XYZ file of C-alpha atoms in Angstrom:
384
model
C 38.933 -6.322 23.471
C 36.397 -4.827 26.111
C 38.021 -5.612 29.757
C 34.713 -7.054 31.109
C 33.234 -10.255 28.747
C 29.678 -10.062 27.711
C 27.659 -12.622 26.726
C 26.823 -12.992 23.146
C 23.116 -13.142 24.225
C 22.419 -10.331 26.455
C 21.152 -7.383 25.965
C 23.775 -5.370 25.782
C 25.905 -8.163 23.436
C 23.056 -7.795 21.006
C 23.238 -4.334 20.559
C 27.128 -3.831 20.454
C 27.546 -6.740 17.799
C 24.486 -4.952 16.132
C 26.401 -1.692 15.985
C 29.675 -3.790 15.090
C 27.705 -5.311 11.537
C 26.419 -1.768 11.040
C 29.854 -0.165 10.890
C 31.588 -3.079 9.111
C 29.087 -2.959 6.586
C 29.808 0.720 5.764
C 33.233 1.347 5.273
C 33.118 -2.546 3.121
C 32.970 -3.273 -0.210
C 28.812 -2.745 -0.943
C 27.148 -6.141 -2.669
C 26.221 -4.972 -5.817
C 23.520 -7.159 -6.491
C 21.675 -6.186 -3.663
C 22.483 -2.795 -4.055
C 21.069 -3.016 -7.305
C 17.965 -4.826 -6.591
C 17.353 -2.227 -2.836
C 17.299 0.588 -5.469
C 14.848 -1.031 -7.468
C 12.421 -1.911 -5.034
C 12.999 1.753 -3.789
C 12.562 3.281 -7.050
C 9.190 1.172 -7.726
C 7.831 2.231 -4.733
C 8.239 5.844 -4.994
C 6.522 5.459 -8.249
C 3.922 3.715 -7.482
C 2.956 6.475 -4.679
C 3.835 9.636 -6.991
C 3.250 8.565 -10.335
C 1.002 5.119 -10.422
C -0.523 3.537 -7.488
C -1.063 -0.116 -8.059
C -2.565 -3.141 -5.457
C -0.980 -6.315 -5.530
C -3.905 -7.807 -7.307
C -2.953 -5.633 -10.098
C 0.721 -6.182 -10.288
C 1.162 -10.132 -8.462
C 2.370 -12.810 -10.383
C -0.086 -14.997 -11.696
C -0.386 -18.734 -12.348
C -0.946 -18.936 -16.023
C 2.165 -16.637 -15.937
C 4.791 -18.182 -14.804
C 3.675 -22.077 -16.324
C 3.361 -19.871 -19.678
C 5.330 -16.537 -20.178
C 4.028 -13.512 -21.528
C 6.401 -10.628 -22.305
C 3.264 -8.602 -22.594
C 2.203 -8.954 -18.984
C 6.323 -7.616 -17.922
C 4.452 -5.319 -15.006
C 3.377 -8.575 -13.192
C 6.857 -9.978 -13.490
C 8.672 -6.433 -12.292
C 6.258 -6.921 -9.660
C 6.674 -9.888 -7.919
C 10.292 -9.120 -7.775
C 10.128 -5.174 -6.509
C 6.421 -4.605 -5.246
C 5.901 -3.666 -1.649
C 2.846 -2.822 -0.154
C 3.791 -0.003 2.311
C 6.564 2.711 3.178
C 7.124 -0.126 6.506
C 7.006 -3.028 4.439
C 9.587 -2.084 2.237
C 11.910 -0.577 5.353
C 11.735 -4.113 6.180
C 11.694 -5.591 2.688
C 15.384 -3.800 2.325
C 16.944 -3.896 4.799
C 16.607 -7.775 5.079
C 18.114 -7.988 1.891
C 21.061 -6.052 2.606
C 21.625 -8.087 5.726
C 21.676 -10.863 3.175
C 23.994 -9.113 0.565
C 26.474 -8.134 2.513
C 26.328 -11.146 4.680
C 26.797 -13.489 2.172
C 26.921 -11.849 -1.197
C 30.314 -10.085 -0.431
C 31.661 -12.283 2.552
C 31.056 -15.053 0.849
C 29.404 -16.628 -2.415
C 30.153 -13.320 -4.642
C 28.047 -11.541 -7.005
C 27.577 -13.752 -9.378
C 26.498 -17.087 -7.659
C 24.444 -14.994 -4.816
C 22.357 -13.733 -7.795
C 22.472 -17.280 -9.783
C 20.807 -18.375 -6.211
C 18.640 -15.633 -5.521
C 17.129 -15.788 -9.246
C 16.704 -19.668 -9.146
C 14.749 -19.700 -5.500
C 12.812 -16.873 -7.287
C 11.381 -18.464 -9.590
C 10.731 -22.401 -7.852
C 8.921 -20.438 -4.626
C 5.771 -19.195 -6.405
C 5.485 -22.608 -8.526
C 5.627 -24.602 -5.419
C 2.867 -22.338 -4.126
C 0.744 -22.450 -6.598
C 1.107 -25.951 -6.901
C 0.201 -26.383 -3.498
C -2.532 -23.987 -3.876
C -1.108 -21.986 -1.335
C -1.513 -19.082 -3.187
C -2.280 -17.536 -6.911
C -1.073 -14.208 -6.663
C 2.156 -13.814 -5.598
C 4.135 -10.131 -5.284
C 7.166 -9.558 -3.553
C 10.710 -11.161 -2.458
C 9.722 -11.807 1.332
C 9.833 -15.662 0.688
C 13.153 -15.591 -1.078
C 14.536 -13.842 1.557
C 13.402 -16.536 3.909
C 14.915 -18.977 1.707
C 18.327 -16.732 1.453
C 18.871 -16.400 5.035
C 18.486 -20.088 5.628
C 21.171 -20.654 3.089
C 22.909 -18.133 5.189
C 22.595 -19.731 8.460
C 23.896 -23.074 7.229
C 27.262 -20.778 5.730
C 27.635 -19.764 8.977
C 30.316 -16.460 8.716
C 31.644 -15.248 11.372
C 32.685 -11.350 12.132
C 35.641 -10.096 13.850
C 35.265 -6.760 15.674
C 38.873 -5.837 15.962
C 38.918 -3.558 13.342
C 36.054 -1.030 15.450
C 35.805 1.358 18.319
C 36.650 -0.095 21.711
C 33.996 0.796 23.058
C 31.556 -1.385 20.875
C 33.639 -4.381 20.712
C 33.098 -7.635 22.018
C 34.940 -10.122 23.431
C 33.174 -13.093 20.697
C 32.948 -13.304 17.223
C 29.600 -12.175 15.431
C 27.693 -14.309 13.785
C 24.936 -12.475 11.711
C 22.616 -14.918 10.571
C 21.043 -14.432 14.261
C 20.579 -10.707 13.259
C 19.020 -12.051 10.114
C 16.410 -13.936 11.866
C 15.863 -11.335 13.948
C 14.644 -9.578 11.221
C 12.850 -12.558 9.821
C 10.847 -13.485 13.245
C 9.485 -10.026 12.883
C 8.756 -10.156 9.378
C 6.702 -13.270 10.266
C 5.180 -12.216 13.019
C 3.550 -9.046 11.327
C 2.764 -11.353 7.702
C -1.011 -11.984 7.041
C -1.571 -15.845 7.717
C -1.579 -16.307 3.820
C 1.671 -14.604 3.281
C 2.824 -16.633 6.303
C 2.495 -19.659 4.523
C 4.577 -18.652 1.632
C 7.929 -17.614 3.841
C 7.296 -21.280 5.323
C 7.875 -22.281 1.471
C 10.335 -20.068 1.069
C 12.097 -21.929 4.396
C 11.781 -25.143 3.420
C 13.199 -24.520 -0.463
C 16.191 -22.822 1.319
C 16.553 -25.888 3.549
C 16.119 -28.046 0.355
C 19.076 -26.332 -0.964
C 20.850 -26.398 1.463
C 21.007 -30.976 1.715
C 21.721 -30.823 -1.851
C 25.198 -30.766 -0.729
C 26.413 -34.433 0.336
C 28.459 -32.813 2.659
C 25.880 -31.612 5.536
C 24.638 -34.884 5.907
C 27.900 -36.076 7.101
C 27.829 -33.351 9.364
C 24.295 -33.476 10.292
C 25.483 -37.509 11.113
C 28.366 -36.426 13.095
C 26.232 -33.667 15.083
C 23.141 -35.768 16.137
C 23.797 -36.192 20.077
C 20.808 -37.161 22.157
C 19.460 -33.301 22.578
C 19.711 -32.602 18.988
C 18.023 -35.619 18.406
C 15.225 -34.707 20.609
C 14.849 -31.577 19.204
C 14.637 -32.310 15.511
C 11.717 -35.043 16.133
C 9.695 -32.357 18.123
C 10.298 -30.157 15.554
C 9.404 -32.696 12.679
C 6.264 -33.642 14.675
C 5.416 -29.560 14.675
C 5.523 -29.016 11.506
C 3.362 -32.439 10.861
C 0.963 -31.703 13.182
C 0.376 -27.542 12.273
C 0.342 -27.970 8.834
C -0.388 -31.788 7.731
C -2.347 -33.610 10.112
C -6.070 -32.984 10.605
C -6.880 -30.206 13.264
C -10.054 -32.223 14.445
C -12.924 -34.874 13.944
C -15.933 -32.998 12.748
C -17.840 -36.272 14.063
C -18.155 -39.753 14.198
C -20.101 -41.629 11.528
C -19.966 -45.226 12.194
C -22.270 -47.399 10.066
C -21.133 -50.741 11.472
C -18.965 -51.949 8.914
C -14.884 -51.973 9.218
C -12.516 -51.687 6.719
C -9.794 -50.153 8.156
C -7.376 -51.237 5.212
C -9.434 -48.546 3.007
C -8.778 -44.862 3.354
C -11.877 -43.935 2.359
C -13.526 -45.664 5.521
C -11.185 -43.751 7.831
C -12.254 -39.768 6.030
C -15.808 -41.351 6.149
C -16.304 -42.486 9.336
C -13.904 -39.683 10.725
C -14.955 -36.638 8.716
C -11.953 -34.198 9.658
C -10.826 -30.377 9.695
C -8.103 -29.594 7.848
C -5.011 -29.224 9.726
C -4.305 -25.698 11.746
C -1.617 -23.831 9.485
C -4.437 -24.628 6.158
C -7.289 -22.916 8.843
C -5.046 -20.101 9.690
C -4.213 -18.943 6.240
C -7.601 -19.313 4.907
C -9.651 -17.961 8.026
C -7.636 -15.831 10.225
C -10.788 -14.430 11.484
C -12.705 -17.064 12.478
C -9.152 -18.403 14.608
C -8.825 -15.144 16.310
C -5.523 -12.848 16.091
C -4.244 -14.545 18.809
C -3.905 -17.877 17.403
C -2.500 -16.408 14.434
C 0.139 -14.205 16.604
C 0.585 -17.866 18.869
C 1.374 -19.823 16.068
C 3.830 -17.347 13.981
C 5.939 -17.278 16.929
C 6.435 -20.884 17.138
C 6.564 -21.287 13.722
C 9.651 -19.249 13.550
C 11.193 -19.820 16.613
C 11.236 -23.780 17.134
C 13.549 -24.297 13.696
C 15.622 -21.167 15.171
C 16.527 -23.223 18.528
C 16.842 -26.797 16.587
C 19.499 -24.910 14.921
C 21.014 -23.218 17.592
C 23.632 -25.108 20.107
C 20.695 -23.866 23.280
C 18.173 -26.484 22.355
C 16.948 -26.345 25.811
C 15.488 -22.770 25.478
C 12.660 -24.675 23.749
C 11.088 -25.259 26.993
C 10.626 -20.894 26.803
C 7.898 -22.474 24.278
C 5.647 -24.559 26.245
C 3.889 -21.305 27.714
C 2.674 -20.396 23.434
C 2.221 -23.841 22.829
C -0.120 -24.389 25.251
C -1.950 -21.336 25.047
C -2.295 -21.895 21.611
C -3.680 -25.304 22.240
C -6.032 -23.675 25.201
C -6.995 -20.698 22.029
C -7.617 -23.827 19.330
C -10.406 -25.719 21.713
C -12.312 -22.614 21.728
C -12.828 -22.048 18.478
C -15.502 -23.631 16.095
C -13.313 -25.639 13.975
C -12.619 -27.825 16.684
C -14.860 -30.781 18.013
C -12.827 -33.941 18.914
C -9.111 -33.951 18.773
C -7.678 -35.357 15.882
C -4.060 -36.589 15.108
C -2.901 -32.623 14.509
C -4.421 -31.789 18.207
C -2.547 -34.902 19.473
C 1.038 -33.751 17.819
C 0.662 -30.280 19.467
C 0.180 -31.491 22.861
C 3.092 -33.871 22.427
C 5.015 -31.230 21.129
C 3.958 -28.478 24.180
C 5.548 -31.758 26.220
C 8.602 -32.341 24.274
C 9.511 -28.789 24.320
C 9.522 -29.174 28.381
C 12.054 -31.895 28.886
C 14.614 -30.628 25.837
C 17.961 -31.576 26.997
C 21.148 -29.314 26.543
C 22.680 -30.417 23.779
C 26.280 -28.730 25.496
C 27.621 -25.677 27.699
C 25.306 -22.472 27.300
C 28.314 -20.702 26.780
C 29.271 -22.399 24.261
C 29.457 -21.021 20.165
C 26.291 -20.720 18.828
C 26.444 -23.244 15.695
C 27.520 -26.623 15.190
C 29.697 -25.352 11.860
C 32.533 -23.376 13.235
C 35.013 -23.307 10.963
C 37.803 -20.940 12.030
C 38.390 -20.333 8.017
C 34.793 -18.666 7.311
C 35.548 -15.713 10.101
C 35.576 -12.753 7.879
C 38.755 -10.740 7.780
C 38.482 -7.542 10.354
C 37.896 -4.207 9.267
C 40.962 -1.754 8.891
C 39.972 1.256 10.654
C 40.043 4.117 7.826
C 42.412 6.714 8.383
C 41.858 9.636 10.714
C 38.890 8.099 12.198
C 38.400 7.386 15.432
């Protein structure tokens, strides 16, 4: 153990339990499922820039294709499971699956049910999306990944770092799925609006798998104090008011009659926007970069602290939220403030006054379970 305790949070606690993952990872038993699928997305795009360049028009998965197979069109398939756009993308594209794989392919489910997983959330992403109309042309495993690492988050394995150099051990145990989102905050950050949409799918599958199991809602019963509480309804009312609740009211068209008890009367006398998320996928440009760049980082970090044990470092969102509110009145989509303007102010105020749900110092995760620390590393012999 290092002599002087570091907290898991500072800078130099993120980069010594970063190193710590690295090295584990290495001299452990390699995932072979994602060892096997990071060589195939490797190997695709090296031939796609030697041999065969390809868009992702030409290689996406397409509706019609997935309600009705065609063995004929395999390239589309091979595609949305191994295309990457760029030399970056894929950098990125890799190495958050093998944070995944080794993470909780060999810590934890095993080969065979980590592929089982990754395969089904494959293939019910892209039909939600469609569905939705979020999309209909979909290439790449981004959103799977987003729906892995939730998965991940709610396994919660820990990492010893007894097994390393003293001099990069730390005095806690590692949790990685906060490396993990790491990754995926940046990978969400730099997405088109479109493609942001899909990892929000891809989120919310992974969180859908997750409740299947009967037991996380006893715990999420047992774990509901006051500050959780408080968080989870300001998250709730985020995610209503970004991507479900009308932005704005175009205008008023009141003819004199009332009817409130018919919809129609309400979307014809309040003619409405659609809600922000649908305006920043479709029209990034008209929003302005900003927006989009405003509204990615909430979008990834609010769920992060509702699932974190420092709810109160929510209020380190009020300063995005409101800008982003300040950035939305200025553009042309918006006239009078609708429901969706409403839940983002509420939300910019909720964020201010989130409690502490217990002692900053305290684990990260309300799942500790001393029996999912992974075993420590033995340190190989003659190395130092």
């Amino acid at each position: 153990m290092v002599e002087d305790p570091i907290d898991a949070l500072s800078p130099s606690g993120v980069v010594k339990s970063s190193f710590c993952l690295m090295y584990l990872w290495r001299v452990g038993k390699a995932p072979v499922f994602t060892v096997l699928l990071n060589t195939a997305i490797w190997g695709n795009y090296l031939y796609r820039i030697f041999m065969e360049p390809a868009s992702k028009e030409q290689v996406c998965l397409l509706p019609d294709l997935l309600y009705a197979p065609n063995p004929g069109d395999w390239p589309r398939y091979l595609g949305y499971f191994l295309f990457t756009p760029n030399f970056v993308r894929t950098v990125h594209v890799t190495s958050f699956l093998g944070a995944l794989g080794y993470t909780l392919e060999r810590d934890r489910m095993g080969t065979f049910m980590y592929s089982a997983l990754f395969v089904i959330l494959s293939a019910c992403i892209p039909a939600v999306c469609f569905f939705l109309n979020i999309s209909n042309c979909m290439a790449g495993l981004e959103s799977t990944a987003f729906a892995v690492a939730v998965v991940t988050h709610h396994q919660n394995i820990l990492v010893r770092s007894d097994g390393v150099d003293k001099g990069v051990q730390v005095p806690f145990d590692i949790e990685p799925r906060w490396h993990i989102w790491a990754i995926a905050g940046l990978m969400l950050i730099f997405a088109e609006p479109g493609e942001a949409c899909e990892l929000v799918v891809g989120m919310v599958l992974g969180l859908i798998w997750v409740l299947k199991d009967p037991e996380v809602w006893g715990q999420l019963a047992s774990s509901l104090k006051p500050a959780r509480r408080h968080i989870a309804l300001t998250t709730v009312l985020y995610v209503v008011g970004m991507f479900v609740a009308p932005l704005s009211v175009l205008q008023i068209q009141f003819d004199g009659n009332i009817d409130v008890a018919n919809w129609s009367w309400w979307t014809t006398t309040f003619p409405s926007t659609p809600s922000l998320g649908k305006i920043v996928a479709e029209a990034p440009n008209a929003v302005g970069r900003e927006l989009c760049i405003l509204a990615k980082i909430v979008t990834i970090a609010l769920p992060m602290i509702a699932m974190s044990e420092r709810t109160h470092y929510a209020c380190a969102l009020v300063l995005p939220l409101v800008l982003m509110i300040m950035y939305v009145m200025q553009t042309a989509f918006f006239h009078i403030p609708h429901l969706g303007y409403v839940l983002l102010v509420a939300v910019a105020y909720r964020a201010w006054y989130t409690p502490q749900v217990s002692d900053p110092k305290a684990r990260t995760g309300s799942n500790y379970n001393p029996s999912r620390v992974s075993r420590p590393a033995t340190r190989p012999s003659g190395g130092g």
